[in-house]
Coordinates of C-alpha atoms and ligand atoms in Angstrom, one line a residue:
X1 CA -18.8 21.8 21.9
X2 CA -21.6 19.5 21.8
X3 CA -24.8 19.9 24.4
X4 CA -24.2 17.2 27.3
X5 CA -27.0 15.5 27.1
X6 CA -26.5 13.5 24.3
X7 CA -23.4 12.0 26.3
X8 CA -26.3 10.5 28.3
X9 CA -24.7 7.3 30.4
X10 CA -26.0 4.2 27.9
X11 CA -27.8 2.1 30.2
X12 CA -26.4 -0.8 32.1
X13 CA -26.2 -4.5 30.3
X14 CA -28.9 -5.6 32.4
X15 CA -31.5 -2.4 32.1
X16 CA -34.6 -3.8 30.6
X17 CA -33.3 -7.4 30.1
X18 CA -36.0 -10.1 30.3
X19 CA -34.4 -12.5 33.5
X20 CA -36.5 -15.3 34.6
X21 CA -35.0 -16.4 38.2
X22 CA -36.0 -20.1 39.1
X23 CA -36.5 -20.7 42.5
X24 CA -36.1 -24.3 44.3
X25 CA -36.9 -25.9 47.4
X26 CA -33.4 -25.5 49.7
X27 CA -32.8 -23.7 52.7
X28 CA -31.2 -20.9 50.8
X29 CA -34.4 -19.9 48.7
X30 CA -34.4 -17.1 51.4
X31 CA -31.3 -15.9 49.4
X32 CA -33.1 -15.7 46.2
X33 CA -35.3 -12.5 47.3
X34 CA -32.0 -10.7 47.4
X35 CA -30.7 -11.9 44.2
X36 CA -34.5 -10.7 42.9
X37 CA -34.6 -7.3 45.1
X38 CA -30.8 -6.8 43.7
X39 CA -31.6 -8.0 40.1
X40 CA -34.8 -5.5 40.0
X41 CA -33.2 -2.9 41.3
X42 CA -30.9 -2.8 38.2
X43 CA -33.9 -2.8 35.6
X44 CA -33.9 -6.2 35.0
X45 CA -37.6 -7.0 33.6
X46 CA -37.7 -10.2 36.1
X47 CA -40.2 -13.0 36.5
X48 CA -39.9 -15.4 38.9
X49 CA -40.9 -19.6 39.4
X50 CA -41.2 -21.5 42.0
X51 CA -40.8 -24.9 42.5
X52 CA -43.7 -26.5 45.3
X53 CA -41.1 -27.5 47.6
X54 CA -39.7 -23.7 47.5
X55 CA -42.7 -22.5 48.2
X56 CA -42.5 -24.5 51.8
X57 CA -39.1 -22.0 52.3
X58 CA -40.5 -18.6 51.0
X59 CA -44.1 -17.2 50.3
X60 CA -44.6 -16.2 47.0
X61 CA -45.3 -13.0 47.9
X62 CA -42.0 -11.6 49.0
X63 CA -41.0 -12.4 45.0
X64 CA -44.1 -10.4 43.9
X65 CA -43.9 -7.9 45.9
X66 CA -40.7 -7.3 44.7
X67 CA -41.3 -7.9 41.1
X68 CA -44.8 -6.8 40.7
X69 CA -45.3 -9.3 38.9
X70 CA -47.3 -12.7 39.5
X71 CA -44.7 -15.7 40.9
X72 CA -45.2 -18.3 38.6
X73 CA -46.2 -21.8 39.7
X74 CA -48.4 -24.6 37.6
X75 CA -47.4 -25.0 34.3
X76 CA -51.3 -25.3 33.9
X77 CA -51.4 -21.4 34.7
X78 CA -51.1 -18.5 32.2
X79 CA -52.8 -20.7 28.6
X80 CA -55.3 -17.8 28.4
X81 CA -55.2 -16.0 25.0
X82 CA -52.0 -15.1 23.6
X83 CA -50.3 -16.3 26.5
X84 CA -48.9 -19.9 26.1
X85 CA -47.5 -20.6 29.6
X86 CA -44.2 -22.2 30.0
X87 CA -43.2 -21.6 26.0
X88 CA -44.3 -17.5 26.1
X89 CA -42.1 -17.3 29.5
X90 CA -38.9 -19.1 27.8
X91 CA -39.3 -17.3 24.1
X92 CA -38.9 -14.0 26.0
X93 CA -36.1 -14.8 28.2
X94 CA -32.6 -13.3 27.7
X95 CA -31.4 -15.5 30.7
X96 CA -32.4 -18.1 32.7
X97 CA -31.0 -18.4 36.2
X98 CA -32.3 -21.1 38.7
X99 CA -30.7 -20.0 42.1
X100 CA -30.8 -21.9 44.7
X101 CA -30.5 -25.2 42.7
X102 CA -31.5 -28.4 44.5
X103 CA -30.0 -31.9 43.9
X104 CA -33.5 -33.0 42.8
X105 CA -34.1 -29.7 40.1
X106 CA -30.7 -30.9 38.8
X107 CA -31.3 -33.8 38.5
X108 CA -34.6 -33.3 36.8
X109 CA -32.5 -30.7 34.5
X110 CA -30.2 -33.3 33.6
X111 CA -33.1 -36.3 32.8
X112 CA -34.8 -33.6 30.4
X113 CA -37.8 -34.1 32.9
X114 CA -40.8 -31.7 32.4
X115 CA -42.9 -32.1 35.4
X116 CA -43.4 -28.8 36.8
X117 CA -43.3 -24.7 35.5
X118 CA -39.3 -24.4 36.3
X119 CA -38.2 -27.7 34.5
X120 CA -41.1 -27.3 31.2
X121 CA -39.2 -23.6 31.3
X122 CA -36.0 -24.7 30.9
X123 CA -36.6 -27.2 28.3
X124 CA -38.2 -24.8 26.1
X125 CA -35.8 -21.8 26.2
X126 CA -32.7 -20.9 23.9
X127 CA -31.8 -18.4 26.5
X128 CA -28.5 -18.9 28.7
X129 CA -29.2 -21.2 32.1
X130 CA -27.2 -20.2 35.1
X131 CA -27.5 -23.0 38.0
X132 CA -26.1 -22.4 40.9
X133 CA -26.4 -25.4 43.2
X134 CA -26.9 -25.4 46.8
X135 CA -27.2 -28.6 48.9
X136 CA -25.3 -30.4 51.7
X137 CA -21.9 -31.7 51.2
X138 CA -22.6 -35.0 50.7
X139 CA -25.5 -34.9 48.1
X140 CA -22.8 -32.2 46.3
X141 CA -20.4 -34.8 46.3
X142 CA -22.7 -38.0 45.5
X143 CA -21.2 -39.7 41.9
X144 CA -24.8 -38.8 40.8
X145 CA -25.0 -34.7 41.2
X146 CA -21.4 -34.9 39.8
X147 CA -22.5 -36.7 36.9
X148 CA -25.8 -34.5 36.6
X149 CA -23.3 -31.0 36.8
X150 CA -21.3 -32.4 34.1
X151 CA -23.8 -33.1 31.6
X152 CA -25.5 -30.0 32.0
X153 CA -22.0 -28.4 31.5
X154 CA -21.4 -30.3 28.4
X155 CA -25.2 -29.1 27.3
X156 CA -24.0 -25.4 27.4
X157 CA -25.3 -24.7 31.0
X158 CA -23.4 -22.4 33.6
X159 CA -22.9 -23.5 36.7
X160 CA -21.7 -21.1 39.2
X161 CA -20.1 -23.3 41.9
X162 CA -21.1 -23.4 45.1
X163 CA -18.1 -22.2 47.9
X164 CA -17.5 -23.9 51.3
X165 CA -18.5 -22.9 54.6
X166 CA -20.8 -23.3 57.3
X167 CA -24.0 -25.6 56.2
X168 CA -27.6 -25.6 57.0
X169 CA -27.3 -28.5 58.0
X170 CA -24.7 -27.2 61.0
X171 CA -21.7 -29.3 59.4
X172 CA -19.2 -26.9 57.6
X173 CA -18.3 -28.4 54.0
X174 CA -19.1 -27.8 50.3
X175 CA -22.9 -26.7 48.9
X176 CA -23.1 -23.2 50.3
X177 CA -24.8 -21.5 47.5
X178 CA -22.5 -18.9 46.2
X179 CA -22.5 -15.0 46.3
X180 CA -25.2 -13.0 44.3
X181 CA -22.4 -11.0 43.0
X182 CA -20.5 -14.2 41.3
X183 CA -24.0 -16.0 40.0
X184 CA -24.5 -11.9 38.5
X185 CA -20.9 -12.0 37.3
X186 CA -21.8 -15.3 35.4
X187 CA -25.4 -13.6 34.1
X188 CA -23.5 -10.7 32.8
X189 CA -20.9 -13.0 31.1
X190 CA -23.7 -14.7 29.3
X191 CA -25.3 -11.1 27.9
X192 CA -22.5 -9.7 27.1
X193 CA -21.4 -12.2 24.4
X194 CA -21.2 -10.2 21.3
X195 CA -21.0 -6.9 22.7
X196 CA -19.1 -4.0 20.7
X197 CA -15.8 -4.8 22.3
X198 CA -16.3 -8.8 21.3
X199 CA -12.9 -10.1 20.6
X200 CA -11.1 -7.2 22.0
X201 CA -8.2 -7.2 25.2
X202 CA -9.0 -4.4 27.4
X203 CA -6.4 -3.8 30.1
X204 CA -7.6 -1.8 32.8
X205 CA -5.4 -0.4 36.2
X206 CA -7.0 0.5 39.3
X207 CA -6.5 1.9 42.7
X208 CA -3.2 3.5 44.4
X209 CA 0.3 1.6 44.6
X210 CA 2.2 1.0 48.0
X211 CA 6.3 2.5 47.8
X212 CA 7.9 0.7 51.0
X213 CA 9.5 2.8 53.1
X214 CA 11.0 0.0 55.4
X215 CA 8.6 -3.6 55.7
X216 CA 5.9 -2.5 57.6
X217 CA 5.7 1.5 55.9
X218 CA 4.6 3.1 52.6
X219 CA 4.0 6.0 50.6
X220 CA 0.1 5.9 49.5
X221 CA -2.0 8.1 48.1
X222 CA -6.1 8.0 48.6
X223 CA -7.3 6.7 45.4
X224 CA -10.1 3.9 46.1
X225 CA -9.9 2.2 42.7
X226 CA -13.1 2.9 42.1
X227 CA -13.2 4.6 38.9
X228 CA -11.3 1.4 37.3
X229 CA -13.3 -1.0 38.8
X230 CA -16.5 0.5 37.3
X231 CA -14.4 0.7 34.0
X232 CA -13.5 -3.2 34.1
X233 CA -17.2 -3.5 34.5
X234 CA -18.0 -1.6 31.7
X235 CA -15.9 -2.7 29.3
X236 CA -16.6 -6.7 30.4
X237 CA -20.3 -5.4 29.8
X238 CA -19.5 -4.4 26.5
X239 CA -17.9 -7.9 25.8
X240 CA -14.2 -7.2 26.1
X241 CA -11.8 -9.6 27.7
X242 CA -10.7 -7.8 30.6
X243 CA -7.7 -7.5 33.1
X244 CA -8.0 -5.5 35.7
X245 CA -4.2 -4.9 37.2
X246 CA -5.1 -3.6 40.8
X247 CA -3.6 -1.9 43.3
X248 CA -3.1 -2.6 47.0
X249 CA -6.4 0.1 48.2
X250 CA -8.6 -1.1 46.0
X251 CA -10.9 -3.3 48.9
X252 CA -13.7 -4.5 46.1
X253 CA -11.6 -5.4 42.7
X254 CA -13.9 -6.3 39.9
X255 CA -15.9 -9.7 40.1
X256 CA -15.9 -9.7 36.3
X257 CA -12.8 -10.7 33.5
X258 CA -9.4 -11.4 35.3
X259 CA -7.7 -9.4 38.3
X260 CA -3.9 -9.3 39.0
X261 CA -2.8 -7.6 42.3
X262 CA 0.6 -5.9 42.4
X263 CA 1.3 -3.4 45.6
X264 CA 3.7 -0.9 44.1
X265 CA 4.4 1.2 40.7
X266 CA 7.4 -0.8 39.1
X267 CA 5.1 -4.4 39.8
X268 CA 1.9 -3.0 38.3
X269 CA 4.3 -1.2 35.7
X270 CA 5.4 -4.6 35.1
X271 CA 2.6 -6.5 35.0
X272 CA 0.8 -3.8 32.6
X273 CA 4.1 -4.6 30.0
X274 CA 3.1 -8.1 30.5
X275 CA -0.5 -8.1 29.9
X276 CA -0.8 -4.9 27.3
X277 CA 1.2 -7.5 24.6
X278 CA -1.5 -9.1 23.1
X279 CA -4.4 -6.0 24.1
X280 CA -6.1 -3.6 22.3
X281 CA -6.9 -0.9 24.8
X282 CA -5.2 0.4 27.8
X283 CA -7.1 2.2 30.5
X284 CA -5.1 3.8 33.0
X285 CA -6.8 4.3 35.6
X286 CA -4.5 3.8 38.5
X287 CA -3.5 6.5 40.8
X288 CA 0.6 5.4 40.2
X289 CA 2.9 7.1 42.8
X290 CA 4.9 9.2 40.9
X291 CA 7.8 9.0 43.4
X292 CA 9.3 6.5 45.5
X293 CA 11.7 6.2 48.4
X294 CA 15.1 5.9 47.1
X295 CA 16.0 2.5 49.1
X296 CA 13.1 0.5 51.2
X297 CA 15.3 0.1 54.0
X298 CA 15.2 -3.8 54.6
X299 CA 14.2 -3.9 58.8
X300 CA 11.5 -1.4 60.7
X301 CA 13.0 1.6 60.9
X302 CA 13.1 2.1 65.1
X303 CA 12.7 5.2 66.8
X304 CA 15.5 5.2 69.2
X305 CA 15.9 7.5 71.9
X306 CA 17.4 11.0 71.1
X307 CA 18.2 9.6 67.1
X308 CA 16.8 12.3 64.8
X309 CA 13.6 11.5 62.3
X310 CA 14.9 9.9 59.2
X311 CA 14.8 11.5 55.8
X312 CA 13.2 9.9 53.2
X313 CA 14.9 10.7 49.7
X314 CA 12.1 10.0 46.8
X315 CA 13.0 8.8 43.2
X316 CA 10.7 9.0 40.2
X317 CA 8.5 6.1 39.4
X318 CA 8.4 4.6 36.0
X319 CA 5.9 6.4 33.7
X320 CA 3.7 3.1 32.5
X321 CA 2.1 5.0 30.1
X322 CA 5.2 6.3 28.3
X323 CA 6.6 2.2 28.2
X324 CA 3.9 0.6 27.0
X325 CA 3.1 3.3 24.0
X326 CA 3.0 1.3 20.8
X327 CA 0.9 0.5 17.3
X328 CA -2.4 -1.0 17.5
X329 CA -2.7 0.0 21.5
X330 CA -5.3 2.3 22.5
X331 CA -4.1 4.3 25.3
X332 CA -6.3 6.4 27.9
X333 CA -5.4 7.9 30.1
X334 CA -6.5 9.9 33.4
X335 CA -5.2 13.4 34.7
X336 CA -6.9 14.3 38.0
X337 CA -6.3 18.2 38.0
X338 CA -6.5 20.9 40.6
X339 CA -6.1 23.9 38.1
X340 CA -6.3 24.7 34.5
X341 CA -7.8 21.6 34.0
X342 CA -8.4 21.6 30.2
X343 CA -5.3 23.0 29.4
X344 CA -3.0 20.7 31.6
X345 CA -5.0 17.9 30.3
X346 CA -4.0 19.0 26.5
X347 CA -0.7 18.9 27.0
X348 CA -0.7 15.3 29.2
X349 CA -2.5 14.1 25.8
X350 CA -0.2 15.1 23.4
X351 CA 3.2 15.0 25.7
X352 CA 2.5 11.5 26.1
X353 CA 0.3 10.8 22.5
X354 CA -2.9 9.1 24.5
X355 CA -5.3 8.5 22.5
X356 CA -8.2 9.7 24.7
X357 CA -7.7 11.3 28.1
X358 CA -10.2 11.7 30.9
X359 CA -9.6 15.2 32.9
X360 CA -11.1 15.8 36.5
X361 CA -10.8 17.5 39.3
X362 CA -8.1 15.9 41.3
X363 CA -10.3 16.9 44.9
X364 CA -13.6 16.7 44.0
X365 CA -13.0 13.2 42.2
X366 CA -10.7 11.0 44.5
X367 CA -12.2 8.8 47.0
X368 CA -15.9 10.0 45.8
X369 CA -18.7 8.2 44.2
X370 CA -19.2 10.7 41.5
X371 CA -16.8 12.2 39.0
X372 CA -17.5 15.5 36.6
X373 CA -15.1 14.6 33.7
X374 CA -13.9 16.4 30.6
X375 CA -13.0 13.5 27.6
X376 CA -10.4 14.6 25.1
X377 CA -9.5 13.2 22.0
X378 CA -6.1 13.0 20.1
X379 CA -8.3 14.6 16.8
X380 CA -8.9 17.6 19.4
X381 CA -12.5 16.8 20.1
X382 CA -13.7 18.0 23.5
X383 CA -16.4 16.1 25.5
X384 CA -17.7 17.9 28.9
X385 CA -19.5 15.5 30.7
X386 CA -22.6 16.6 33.4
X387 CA -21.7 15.3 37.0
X388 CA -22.1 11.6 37.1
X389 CA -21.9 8.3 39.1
X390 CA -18.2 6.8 38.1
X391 CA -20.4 3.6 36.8
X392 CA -21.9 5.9 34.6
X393 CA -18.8 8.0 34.0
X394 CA -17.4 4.4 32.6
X395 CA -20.1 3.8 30.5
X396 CA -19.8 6.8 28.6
X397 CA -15.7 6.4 28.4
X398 CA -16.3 2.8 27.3
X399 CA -19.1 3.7 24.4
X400 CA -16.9 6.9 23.4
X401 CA -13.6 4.8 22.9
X402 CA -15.4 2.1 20.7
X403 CA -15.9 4.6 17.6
X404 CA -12.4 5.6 18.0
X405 CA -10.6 2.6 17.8
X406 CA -9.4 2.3 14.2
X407 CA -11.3 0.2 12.1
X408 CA -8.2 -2.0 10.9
X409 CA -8.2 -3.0 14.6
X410 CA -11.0 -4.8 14.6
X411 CA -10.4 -8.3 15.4
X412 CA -13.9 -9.7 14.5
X413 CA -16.1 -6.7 13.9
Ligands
FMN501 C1 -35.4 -28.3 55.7 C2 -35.0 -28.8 54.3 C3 -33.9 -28.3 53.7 C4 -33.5 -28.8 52.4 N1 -32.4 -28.2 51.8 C5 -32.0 -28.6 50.6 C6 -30.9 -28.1 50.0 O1 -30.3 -27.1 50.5 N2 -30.6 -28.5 48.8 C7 -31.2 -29.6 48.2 O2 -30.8 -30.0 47.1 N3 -32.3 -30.1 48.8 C8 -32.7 -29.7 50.0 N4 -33.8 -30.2 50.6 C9 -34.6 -31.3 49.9 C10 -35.5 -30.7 48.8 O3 -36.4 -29.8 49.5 C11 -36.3 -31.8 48.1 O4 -35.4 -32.6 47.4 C12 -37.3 -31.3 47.2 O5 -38.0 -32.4 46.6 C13 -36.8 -30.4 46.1 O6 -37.8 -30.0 45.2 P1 -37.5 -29.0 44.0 O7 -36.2 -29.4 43.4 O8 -38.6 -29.2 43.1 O9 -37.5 -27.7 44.6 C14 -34.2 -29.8 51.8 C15 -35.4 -30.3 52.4 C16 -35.7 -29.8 53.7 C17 -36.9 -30.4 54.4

């Protein structure tokens, strides 16, 4: 059995990436130490510019002292020795976000102006852009920032839409700036072009199913989806199309690829059919009830007085697994275990020929942050993992999978 260590979690997509976060002058430049305390908490390498008019909203030093680095300013600054200011900063980007985004930097963005550090940055960098725009309703809405969003998306530039909502301004309408987790969502897009799984369909299922026992009842089970959701994530990372077919407890489905909800077995059975068609890898992930009531009874069952507690007949589910199995599909799939763990898992792989087969413990696993997996392989190999974080855990399941998908697969490779 090989030593566990070199099954080492890869690190995440944005580990060490080079990130430079533009930061303009709108109310919600506050925002933007989040994004920067959130985005340096996951390794990014991250520099940040200001415009003047966001300095007025935020000191420069909340960004430094969360970077560590100096907040960049003058596009006069940083021309000393090998440094070359605004054209060293763009050459070493791998993205470019400028979040909040004011009517006026998008304007300036669209004109190909170059009058301060932010705007000379963006002209000179071959890195992805991300804008997310943030601005009263209105000036969203003026013919001028619509024809300033369109050019810049016709240029190649992202721009992560702002939502509705309650304004600075006090009005509710359009221009909130939106979520850090969809402008990261759209960063992570943008790096993950050309990742191992480019070109591939990754289906992925997540999170206990619902089986009614009358309209208001169910049969659950505890699973919190979490294991799938950091799969999705994963693969997405590794540049996989994904579709994430949740169930109804998963509370935070995956803000990356595409997410279908379903609430029982036979709906997510049936919308895995659907979308495993055209894939390349199945990851089952779900926790599907393996038994349902018989009949939902069609009206609340009532408790009337003296009647006796109803039984509940159960029927088997559909195994989705088992109905999906065919050439060209990588399956894998999970066994949560509470004994004999290895060998149960064995026979699950070759009972229902998976392809690869994740094996934990059933307790120790479900509803927790952290999963100690075994991976096993239809050639026999055996993987023992060390305890790790289930965004780790899909890492390694992720970059394990990629060798062993056959090479007449590839779509692009
Ligand atoms: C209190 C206040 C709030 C503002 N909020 C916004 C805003 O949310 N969005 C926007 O586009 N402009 C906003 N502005 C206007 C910009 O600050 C102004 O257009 C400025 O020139 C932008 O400069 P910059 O794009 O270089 O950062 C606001 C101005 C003030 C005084």
């Amino acid at each position: 059995m090989p030593p566990t260590d070199r099954f080492a979690p890869p690190p995440s997509l944005l580990t060490g990436k080079r990130i430079v976060l533009g930061v303009t002058g709108g109310i919600a430049a506050y925002k933007a130490a989040d994004h920067a305390s959130y985005l340096a908490q996951q390794g990014v390498d991250l520099r940040v510019v200001m415009t003047a008019a966001a300095t007025r909203f935020v000191g420069p030093m909340t960004f430094e002292a969360i970077t560590r680095q100096p907040v960049y300013r003058d596009v006069f600054d940083g021309w000393a020795g090998e440094e070359a200011g605004h054209v060293t900063l763009a050459a070493s980007a791998d993205a470019v976000i400028v979040a909040p985004a004011t009517a006026n930097t998008i304007a300036r963005m669209a004109q190909g102006m170059v009058d301060d550090m932010l705007t000379a940055t963006l002209l000179a960098t071959q890195a992805p852009i991300i804008v997310a725009p943030a601005m009263e309703h209105h000036m969203w809405h003026h013919p001028a920032t619509r024809a300033n969003i369109e050019l810049l998306r016709s240029r190649g530039v992202t721009i992560v839409e702002p939502e509705s909502g309650h304004l600075a301004s006090g009005a509710n309408g359009d221009g909130r700036l939106t979520s850090r987790d969809r402008i990261v969502a759209a960063v992570r897009e943008q790096l993950a072009r050309g990742g191992p799984l480019a070109g591939r369909k990754v289906v992925v299922s997540a999170g206990g199913t619902h089986e009614a026992i009358d309209p208001v009842r169910f049969i659950g089970n505890r699973s919190s989806g979490q294991m799938g959701v950091a799969l999705a994530d994963a693969a997405f990372d590794a540049g996989a199309d994904v579709v994430s077919v949740v169930g109804p407890t998963v509370t935070v489905p995956p803000m990356v690829g595409r997410v279908e909800r379903c609430e029982s077995a036979r709906e997510m059975s049936a919308l895995v059919q659907e979308e495993t068609g055209d894939a390349d890898v199945l990851i089952m992930a779900a926790a599907v009830a393996d038994f349902r009531p018989e009949s939902a009874v069609a009206s609340k069952i009532k408790k009337g007085p003296g009647d006796d507690a109803p039984i509940v007949r159960l029927t088997r589910n559909p195994d989705i697994l088992a109905t999906v199995k065919r050439d060209g599909l990588f399956l894998v799939g999970f066994a949560a275990e509470t004994d004999d763990l290895v060998a149960n898992s064995q026979a699950k792989l070759q009972a229902k020929a998976l392809d690869m087969l994740v094996a934990n413990d059933a307790v120790a696993t479900i509803g927790s942050a952290n999963s100690q997996a075994t991976l096993l392989f239809a050639n026999g190999d055996v993987i023992q993992l060390p305890l790790l974080a289930k965004a780790e855990l899909a890492r390694v399941i992720v970059h394990q999978l990629i060798p062993a998908l056959p090479e007449a697969e590839r779509k692009d490779a």
